[in-house]
Amino acid sequence: MMADPRKFTATPSYACGSRPWVEDEIGLLRALSGHSRKAEAHQTLVYENDAISEVFLIHKGWSFAYRLLPNGSRQIINFPLPGDIVGSSDTASGRASASLECLSDVIYSPIPIAAIREAMTSDMRVGKAFLWMINRTNSITIEHLVNAGRRSALARTAHLVLEFATRLSNINVPIEQGFELPFSQTLLADALGLTPIHVNRIFRQLREDNLVTFKAGVIRIHDRKNLEKVASFTPDYLISD
Amino acid sequence: MMADPRKFTATPSYACGSRPWVEDEIGLLRALSGHSRKAEAHQTLVYENDAISEVFLIHKGWSFAYRLLPNGSRQIINFPLPGDIVGSSDTASGRASASLECLSDVIYSPIPIAAIREAMTSDMRVGKAFLWMINRTNSITIEHLVNAGRRSALARTAHLVLEFATRLSNINVPIEQGFELPFSQTLLADALGLTPIHVNRIFRQLREDNLVTFKAGVIRIHDRKNLEKVASFTPDYLISD
DNA sequence: CGCGGTTTTGATGATTGTCAACGCAGGTGG
DNA sequence: CCACCTGCGTTGACAATCATCAAAACCGCG
């Protein structure tokens, strides 16, 4: 059966053979998790301010964490990728600081917060692994804040594209021939703090400048070097080793 | 000696008698810290990407965490207040995700990351206390991202003012008669993702609408109810109990 | 007194948002 | 099979927000 290019089929899963100790750390946390579950696209797994007793280790699929404002607008905080833990930094308060919605089918396994707390005391590596996850997501949030506050719409968009390329690459998803992003421009707009219409214009410009194309849910980077220059992108904040 | 109102004298320190267990948690972490140090205004305690072996428990004074961009612009991530720990979420990578500069004299004490790791395994409460600090700063970062991405300049500014009011109130700094913010409008601009000039105009509007005045480093909230409406402010994200 | 940083204001321009319209593809139901 | 609907991408015209440039006033400080 031929895959329709309009259909979003990308559901990255992680395989980190090249970074043994990360594998190890994820393994440690996975050992604490329950049986893996499957959620479907459009399903909301967590609502902001919900009381939570577990965090989610993502294995496969696309989702996004976001906040809603009273006027209906939405700010996307992060797109967790396989290997990330959603809610890691909310374990102390037990209240979700953001909602989580699926963009594709998502396979994940819940880790009880209590289990993490227990394990942290008995195995120092668990604490380290957990802090690692927190560190990673926090760095990304900070970079998104820098993006929204101090980069132009063009630089911001280019930056987000490069963030995806790098993060996917880090979990061994090939990106050279283009990679799938199952996002509407409206969704990207809510991540970038822009209107969908302006995102469209920005992508037109990126296309005309031969930097990036985004067509049928597939990103192709044509000139990475100049794209990085436009975005003032440095991958330092994307902790991976 | 009469304090010159032009002089920034605000150096809040925390005293959380009303929230016994928080006091307790800070005490736990403080027990791990070295002797307290004093830093002076304009001093930079940490540079982004620095290797760090300790985090800072702030006792007194004003500082701000920020990121610099290649073009020289600056995004302020957070203003740590007394009782906050700077660098808490960077303990895993050991690399500072932001720089930290003092606005006034600051009294703080360093906590070796190694000591935290050790203590987490022996005393579960330490891990909880530490995760609490991380949770608190992370929630604030997220709210600042929402601010920059999805709120107008007016709402954003109002929101930041209310955040200060609430956080200071949480550490028992009285705010009813106005409170000191030793910030230039340029500094606020870098926190809000605006130009200093626009910040000035926003404050004029806030003043003309009888909501807030900001004069000689002192914030006075004249109509908190309407200010909260303008900012669509809810204090849920400011974890304090 | 003069200097440097900050606040304030006006005039102007660039960036981004809003409104409206159209095309296109997929899905649904007659 | 086709009419219809819906969601998304695309474009144009126009408006609002915010930035830039320039200049003056203010104030603390040396």
XYZ file of C-alpha atoms (C1' of nucleotides) in Angstrom:
542
model
C 0.000 0.000 0.000
C 1.370 3.340 -1.090
C 1.504 5.963 1.637
C -0.379 9.077 0.716
C 2.056 11.957 1.111
C -0.780 14.016 2.563
C -1.191 11.536 5.339
C 1.045 12.188 8.294
C 2.862 9.008 9.004
C 5.862 10.194 10.983
C 5.938 8.639 14.390
C 9.549 8.819 15.521
C 10.725 6.395 18.118
C 14.036 6.578 19.852
C 16.982 4.276 19.437
C 20.100 5.663 20.974
C 22.701 3.034 20.311
C 25.394 5.618 19.933
C 24.900 7.099 23.368
C 25.098 4.175 25.737
C 24.603 5.900 29.028
C 21.539 7.766 27.879
C 20.098 4.436 26.839
C 20.929 3.278 30.311
C 19.227 6.220 31.974
C 16.065 5.828 29.970
C 16.162 2.151 30.800
C 16.299 2.976 34.490
C 13.236 5.150 34.264
C 11.440 2.768 32.003
C 11.932 0.091 34.612
C 9.749 2.183 36.894
C 7.009 2.642 34.352
C 3.808 0.711 33.953
C 2.716 -1.083 30.808
C 2.858 1.122 27.776
C -0.355 2.656 26.542
C -1.544 3.972 23.238
C -3.329 7.262 22.753
C -4.888 8.508 19.556
C -4.525 11.715 17.618
C -6.599 14.606 19.013
C -6.716 12.947 22.405
C -5.821 15.154 25.360
C -3.799 13.207 27.869
C -3.430 15.928 30.485
C -5.196 19.197 31.166
C -3.315 22.071 32.742
C -3.890 22.349 36.505
C -4.908 18.710 36.636
C -3.695 16.826 39.653
C -1.183 14.309 38.368
C 0.161 11.232 40.086
C 2.299 10.048 37.208
C 4.497 11.377 34.433
C 4.626 10.066 30.864
C 7.630 8.574 29.191
C 7.019 9.011 25.460
C 8.002 6.104 23.251
C 6.567 7.005 19.900
C 4.460 9.618 18.161
C 3.804 13.342 18.139
C 2.233 15.491 20.815
C 2.444 19.012 22.169
C 2.276 20.687 25.557
C 0.378 23.961 25.638
C -1.354 26.596 27.715
C -4.669 28.245 26.943
C -5.556 31.860 27.675
C -8.974 33.147 28.687
C -9.397 34.794 25.284
C -8.964 31.451 23.591
C -5.445 31.882 22.286
C -2.930 29.141 22.800
C 0.779 29.010 23.471
C 2.581 25.786 22.757
C 5.361 25.194 25.244
C 7.082 22.171 23.808
C 6.780 19.177 21.520
C 7.907 16.154 23.529
C 9.775 13.620 21.427
C 10.332 9.952 22.112
C 12.622 9.586 25.077
C 11.234 12.708 26.740
C 9.260 12.676 29.943
C 6.172 14.853 30.099
C 5.408 16.453 33.430
C 8.812 15.780 34.919
C 9.140 19.203 36.470
C 5.612 19.147 37.877
C 6.254 16.263 40.218
C 6.698 18.443 43.290
C 3.408 20.303 43.053
C 1.536 17.408 41.481
C -0.240 19.883 39.232
C 0.177 19.930 35.477
C 1.639 23.221 34.294
C 0.427 22.558 30.762
C -2.002 20.443 28.793
C -0.840 17.666 26.516
C -2.533 16.787 23.251
C -1.660 14.117 20.720
C -1.031 14.899 17.057
C -0.664 11.309 16.013
C -1.068 8.007 17.717
C 1.238 8.132 20.712
C 2.765 5.259 22.600
C 3.864 6.097 26.105
C 4.183 4.588 29.515
C 3.193 6.212 32.776
C 5.668 6.423 35.626
C 4.116 6.916 39.062
C 5.600 9.919 40.798
C 5.714 7.945 43.999
C 7.834 5.288 42.296
C 10.291 7.919 41.130
C 10.560 9.381 44.590
C 11.165 5.958 46.059
C 13.717 4.962 43.470
C 15.608 8.228 43.783
C 16.561 7.404 47.313
C 17.668 3.861 46.611
C 19.449 4.438 43.313
C 21.295 7.676 42.742
C 21.282 7.076 39.006
C 17.512 7.405 38.930
C 17.666 10.846 40.420
C 20.305 11.793 37.913
C 18.313 10.413 34.997
C 15.230 12.253 36.136
C 17.038 15.535 36.615
C 18.440 15.010 33.159
C 14.973 14.938 31.652
C 14.002 18.039 33.550
C 17.161 19.773 32.416
C 16.465 18.964 28.806
C 12.892 20.211 28.722
C 13.731 23.281 30.757
C 16.491 24.291 28.347
C 14.053 24.001 25.492
C 11.443 26.111 27.261
C 14.048 28.776 27.874
C 15.060 28.759 24.233
C 11.431 29.118 23.199
C 11.169 32.103 25.497
C 14.228 33.650 23.860
C 12.621 32.898 20.526
C 9.336 34.564 21.319
C 10.877 37.514 23.100
C 13.866 38.432 21.019
C 13.855 36.882 17.578
C 12.050 38.062 14.457
C 9.313 35.919 12.994
C 11.714 34.677 10.337
C 14.518 33.819 12.744
C 12.058 32.229 15.145
C 10.566 29.973 12.521
C 13.966 28.989 11.176
C 15.078 28.293 14.716
C 12.189 25.978 15.450
C 12.791 24.056 12.244
C 16.417 23.585 13.221
C 15.432 22.531 16.696
C 13.287 19.763 15.255
C 16.021 18.696 12.871
C 18.538 18.472 15.672
C 16.301 16.773 18.191
C 15.109 14.227 15.663
C 18.654 13.610 14.605
C 19.538 13.009 18.243
C 17.067 10.165 18.409
C 18.357 8.766 15.144
C 15.589 9.908 12.833
C 17.230 10.640 9.471
C 16.693 14.217 8.372
C 18.900 14.594 5.323
C 16.163 13.681 2.864
C 13.591 15.774 4.716
C 11.582 14.811 7.751
C 7.912 14.665 8.530
C 6.257 17.204 10.777
C 2.552 16.453 11.138
C 1.758 20.070 11.930
C -0.635 22.550 10.463
C 0.634 26.086 10.082
C -1.897 27.073 12.714
C -0.180 24.749 15.144
C 3.220 26.176 14.323
C 1.783 29.637 14.796
C 0.787 28.765 18.325
C 4.274 27.511 19.007
C 5.903 30.617 17.549
C 3.596 33.255 18.943
C 2.470 34.306 15.457
C -0.697 34.171 13.375
C -1.157 31.276 10.949
C -1.238 33.749 8.084
C 2.089 35.201 9.033
C 3.604 31.752 9.418
C 2.497 31.103 5.878
C 4.251 34.248 4.677
C 7.380 33.329 6.573
C 7.503 29.909 4.963
C 7.046 31.503 1.585
C 10.054 33.665 2.296
C 12.095 30.722 3.533
C 11.159 28.906 0.345
C 12.028 31.855 -1.894
C 15.349 32.195 -0.116
C 16.038 28.519 -0.808
C 16.426 27.740 2.864
C 13.522 25.476 3.761
C 10.389 24.035 2.225
C 7.408 22.775 4.203
C 5.036 20.917 1.944
C 2.552 18.170 2.723
C 3.839 17.839 6.247
C 7.441 17.380 5.177
C 10.266 19.739 6.071
C 13.222 19.917 3.723
C 16.239 21.942 4.684
C 18.006 23.095 1.541
C 20.694 25.333 2.972
C 21.383 24.439 6.550
C 24.338 26.725 6.935
C 22.458 29.857 5.968
C 19.381 28.714 7.810
C 21.428 28.508 10.984
C 22.726 31.976 10.311
C 19.233 33.383 9.833
C 18.094 31.699 13.035
C 21.281 32.401 14.994
C 20.991 28.762 15.910
C 23.414 26.945 18.159
C 22.444 23.480 19.326
C 24.084 23.846 22.737
C 20.767 23.950 24.540
C 19.665 20.617 23.118
C 21.269 18.366 25.646
C 21.760 14.941 24.238
C 24.870 13.299 25.606
C 19.772 58.661 57.715
C 16.887 59.314 55.382
C 16.657 56.936 52.467
C 16.668 58.725 49.157
C 13.627 57.517 47.262
C 15.749 57.522 44.103
C 18.079 55.057 45.687
C 17.098 51.505 45.165
C 17.050 50.031 48.589
C 14.775 47.066 48.126
C 16.517 43.908 49.119
C 13.761 41.501 49.986
C 14.621 38.606 52.177
C 12.348 35.715 52.875
C 10.611 34.936 56.095
C 7.970 32.315 55.662
C 6.603 31.889 59.132
C 3.150 31.279 57.799
C 4.173 28.321 55.676
C 5.981 26.009 58.041
C 6.875 23.214 55.703
C 8.369 25.498 53.108
C 10.519 26.973 55.821
C 11.496 23.439 56.624
C 12.385 22.582 53.036
C 14.531 25.654 52.622
C 16.175 24.790 55.876
C 17.015 21.345 54.551
C 18.683 22.773 51.496
C 20.350 25.507 53.459
C 21.915 22.866 55.631
C 23.724 21.647 52.539
C 24.991 25.057 51.581
C 28.330 26.638 52.276
C 28.847 29.915 54.073
C 26.787 32.713 52.651
C 28.486 35.144 50.309
C 27.819 38.650 49.252
C 27.876 39.852 45.666
C 27.597 43.425 44.532
C 25.362 45.130 42.035
C 26.488 44.722 38.410
C 28.415 41.606 39.301
C 27.817 38.594 37.095
C 27.753 35.450 39.169
C 27.297 32.963 36.342
C 27.757 33.083 32.598
C 25.608 30.954 30.334
C 27.306 27.757 29.254
C 29.630 27.925 32.219
C 30.382 24.644 33.866
C 28.768 24.780 37.289
C 29.435 22.626 40.311
C 27.084 24.409 42.639
C 23.723 26.134 42.668
C 22.859 29.342 44.503
C 20.299 29.698 47.231
C 19.345 33.364 47.256
C 18.861 34.958 50.652
C 18.559 38.623 49.878
C 18.715 41.088 47.030
C 17.796 41.430 43.365
C 19.241 39.627 40.399
C 18.157 38.377 36.999
C 18.853 35.365 34.817
C 19.207 36.107 31.121
C 20.374 34.921 27.734
C 22.297 36.959 25.180
C 21.893 36.703 21.420
C 24.669 37.139 18.846
C 23.178 40.468 17.767
C 23.520 41.775 21.300
C 19.907 41.618 22.342
C 19.018 40.124 25.661
C 16.145 38.067 26.988
C 15.619 37.936 30.708
C 14.353 34.549 31.801
C 13.569 35.126 35.434
C 14.177 37.285 38.471
C 15.113 34.948 41.306
C 13.783 36.093 44.651
C 14.990 35.166 48.120
C 14.227 31.541 48.759
C 14.763 30.621 45.104
C 17.584 28.449 43.898
C 19.405 29.552 40.769
C 20.603 26.811 38.475
C 18.488 24.110 40.043
C 17.423 22.619 36.752
C 20.943 22.696 35.309
C 22.347 20.238 37.801
C 22.204 17.282 35.428
C 24.200 18.805 32.596
C 26.355 20.943 34.876
C 26.104 23.739 32.355
C 24.416 27.042 33.074
C 21.474 27.617 30.767
C 21.513 31.333 31.547
C 23.717 34.048 32.983
C 23.007 35.634 36.333
C 23.648 39.280 37.108
C 23.055 41.218 40.302
C 20.935 44.349 40.431
C 21.661 45.109 44.048
C 23.898 43.619 46.643
C 22.931 39.979 46.837
C 23.420 37.580 49.689
C 23.382 33.948 48.714
C 24.919 30.659 49.611
C 26.264 28.067 47.211
C 25.084 24.485 47.420
C 27.416 21.943 45.833
C 25.584 19.833 43.298
C 27.398 16.797 44.625
C 26.026 17.484 48.093
C 22.496 17.651 46.734
C 22.920 14.391 44.900
C 24.268 12.732 48.015
C 21.571 14.104 50.259
C 18.785 13.145 47.875
C 19.568 9.503 48.364
C 19.751 9.658 52.133
C 16.850 11.997 52.787
C 13.815 11.879 50.574
C 12.742 15.297 51.761
C 15.787 16.851 50.147
C 14.824 15.499 46.769
C 11.325 16.806 47.262
C 12.551 20.221 48.320
C 14.841 20.413 45.356
C 12.192 19.331 42.881
C 9.992 21.951 44.446
C 12.435 24.688 43.570
C 12.713 23.394 40.041
C 8.945 23.244 39.738
C 8.589 26.804 40.864
C 11.111 28.308 38.465
C 9.912 26.177 35.594
C 6.318 27.341 36.039
C 7.516 30.906 35.929
C 9.537 30.337 32.778
C 6.490 28.817 31.124
C 4.340 31.771 32.115
C 6.940 34.151 30.686
C 6.808 32.199 27.447
C 3.029 32.543 27.376
C 3.511 36.227 28.085
C 5.946 36.801 25.259
C 4.112 34.619 22.787
C 0.475 35.388 23.334
C -0.112 38.530 25.340
C -0.148 42.133 24.145
C 2.504 44.509 25.410
C 0.012 45.995 27.842
C -1.189 42.658 29.209
C 2.368 41.382 29.398
C 3.585 44.330 31.403
C 0.612 44.218 33.728
C 1.171 40.511 34.163
C 4.799 40.912 35.149
C 3.897 43.576 37.683
C 1.348 41.263 39.221
C 3.825 38.425 39.259
C 6.218 40.536 41.299
C 3.474 41.641 43.633
C 2.405 38.082 44.249
C 5.857 36.600 44.614
C 6.986 39.343 46.965
C 3.832 38.929 48.958
C 4.589 35.224 49.211
C 7.871 35.979 50.930
C 6.165 38.453 53.228
C 7.253 41.663 51.594
C 4.388 44.114 52.061
C 3.059 45.425 48.774
C -0.031 47.386 49.727
C 1.790 50.703 50.019
C 3.812 50.052 46.892
C 6.972 48.019 46.543
C 10.428 48.724 45.270
C 11.638 47.342 41.960
C 15.212 48.437 41.288
C 14.727 48.087 37.533
C 15.299 50.428 34.660
C 12.706 50.355 31.913
C 15.406 48.931 29.671
C 15.686 45.978 31.994
C 11.951 45.452 32.020
C 11.987 45.648 28.244
C 14.427 42.766 28.097
C 12.175 40.762 30.354
C 9.073 41.539 28.314
C 10.497 41.212 24.830
C 9.832 44.875 24.051
C 11.841 48.023 23.440
C 12.497 50.360 26.361
C 10.609 53.084 24.560
C 7.540 50.961 24.215
C 7.728 49.936 27.850
C 7.677 53.602 28.718
C 4.557 54.163 26.647
C 2.894 51.127 28.210
C 3.544 52.475 31.683
C 2.126 55.795 30.638
C -1.020 54.023 29.558
C -1.168 52.017 32.780
C -0.793 55.276 34.677
C -3.462 57.054 32.644
C -5.814 54.140 33.189
C -5.209 54.431 36.935
C -3.941 50.897 37.163
C -0.260 51.145 38.088
C 2.423 53.747 38.568
C 6.131 53.074 38.348
C 8.108 56.021 39.619
C 11.567 56.213 41.132
C 11.832 52.454 41.286
C 8.579 52.029 43.170
C 5.563 50.174 41.836
C 2.162 51.178 43.108
C -0.869 49.158 42.129
C -3.925 51.389 42.214
C -6.573 49.059 40.847
C -5.542 45.487 41.306
C -8.832 44.031 40.171
C -8.801 45.721 36.798
C -5.078 45.193 36.462
C -5.619 41.481 36.827
C -8.321 41.667 34.215
C -6.060 43.486 31.772
C -3.305 40.945 32.379
C -5.620 37.925 32.516
C -3.636 37.115 35.607
C -4.189 34.063 37.744
C -1.615 33.290 40.414
C -1.956 29.505 40.051
C 1.455 29.164 38.490
C 3.202 30.825 41.409
C 3.621 27.832 43.632
C 4.047 28.891 47.214
C 2.535 26.410 49.630
C 28.630 72.792 36.624
C 28.752 69.273 33.421
C 28.433 64.314 32.561
C 26.033 59.842 31.895
C 22.255 57.191 32.347
C 17.370 57.162 32.342
C 12.766 58.805 31.255
C 9.782 60.993 28.165
C 7.838 62.527 23.850
C 7.108 63.044 18.777
C 7.547 61.526 14.034
C 8.103 57.893 11.089
C 8.643 53.141 9.461
C 8.740 48.087 9.719
C 6.733 44.100 11.376
C 2.908 41.577 12.315
C -2.208 41.090 12.770
C -6.941 41.299 10.875
C -10.349 40.734 7.419
C -11.843 38.767 3.311
C -11.651 35.763 -0.413
C -10.373 31.731 -3.143
C -8.477 27.103 -4.211
C -7.688 22.553 -3.039
C -8.241 18.057 -1.087
C -10.775 14.801 1.608
C -14.983 13.200 3.569
C -19.987 12.606 3.626
C -24.349 11.825 2.199
C -27.761 12.036 -1.475
C -21.217 9.957 -9.293
C -21.867 14.400 -7.716
C -23.146 18.265 -4.484
C -21.826 19.905 -0.413
C -19.177 20.787 3.553
C -15.039 21.436 6.185
C -10.340 22.278 7.266
C -6.128 23.950 5.552
C -3.093 26.698 2.637
C -2.541 30.837 -0.009
C -2.932 35.557 -1.301
C -4.174 40.570 -1.204
C -5.600 44.817 1.016
C -5.578 47.210 5.002
C -4.954 48.240 10.043
C -2.768 47.933 14.502
C 1.059 47.109 17.148
C 5.523 47.813 18.072
C 10.315 49.390 16.626
C 13.459 52.933 15.167
C 15.305 57.474 15.025
C 15.860 61.807 17.089
C 15.709 65.036 20.653
C 14.815 67.110 24.978
C 14.226 66.967 30.084
C 15.437 65.056 34.292
C 18.292 63.429 37.946
C 22.094 61.676 40.653
C 26.864 62.024 40.785
C 31.492 63.485 40.381
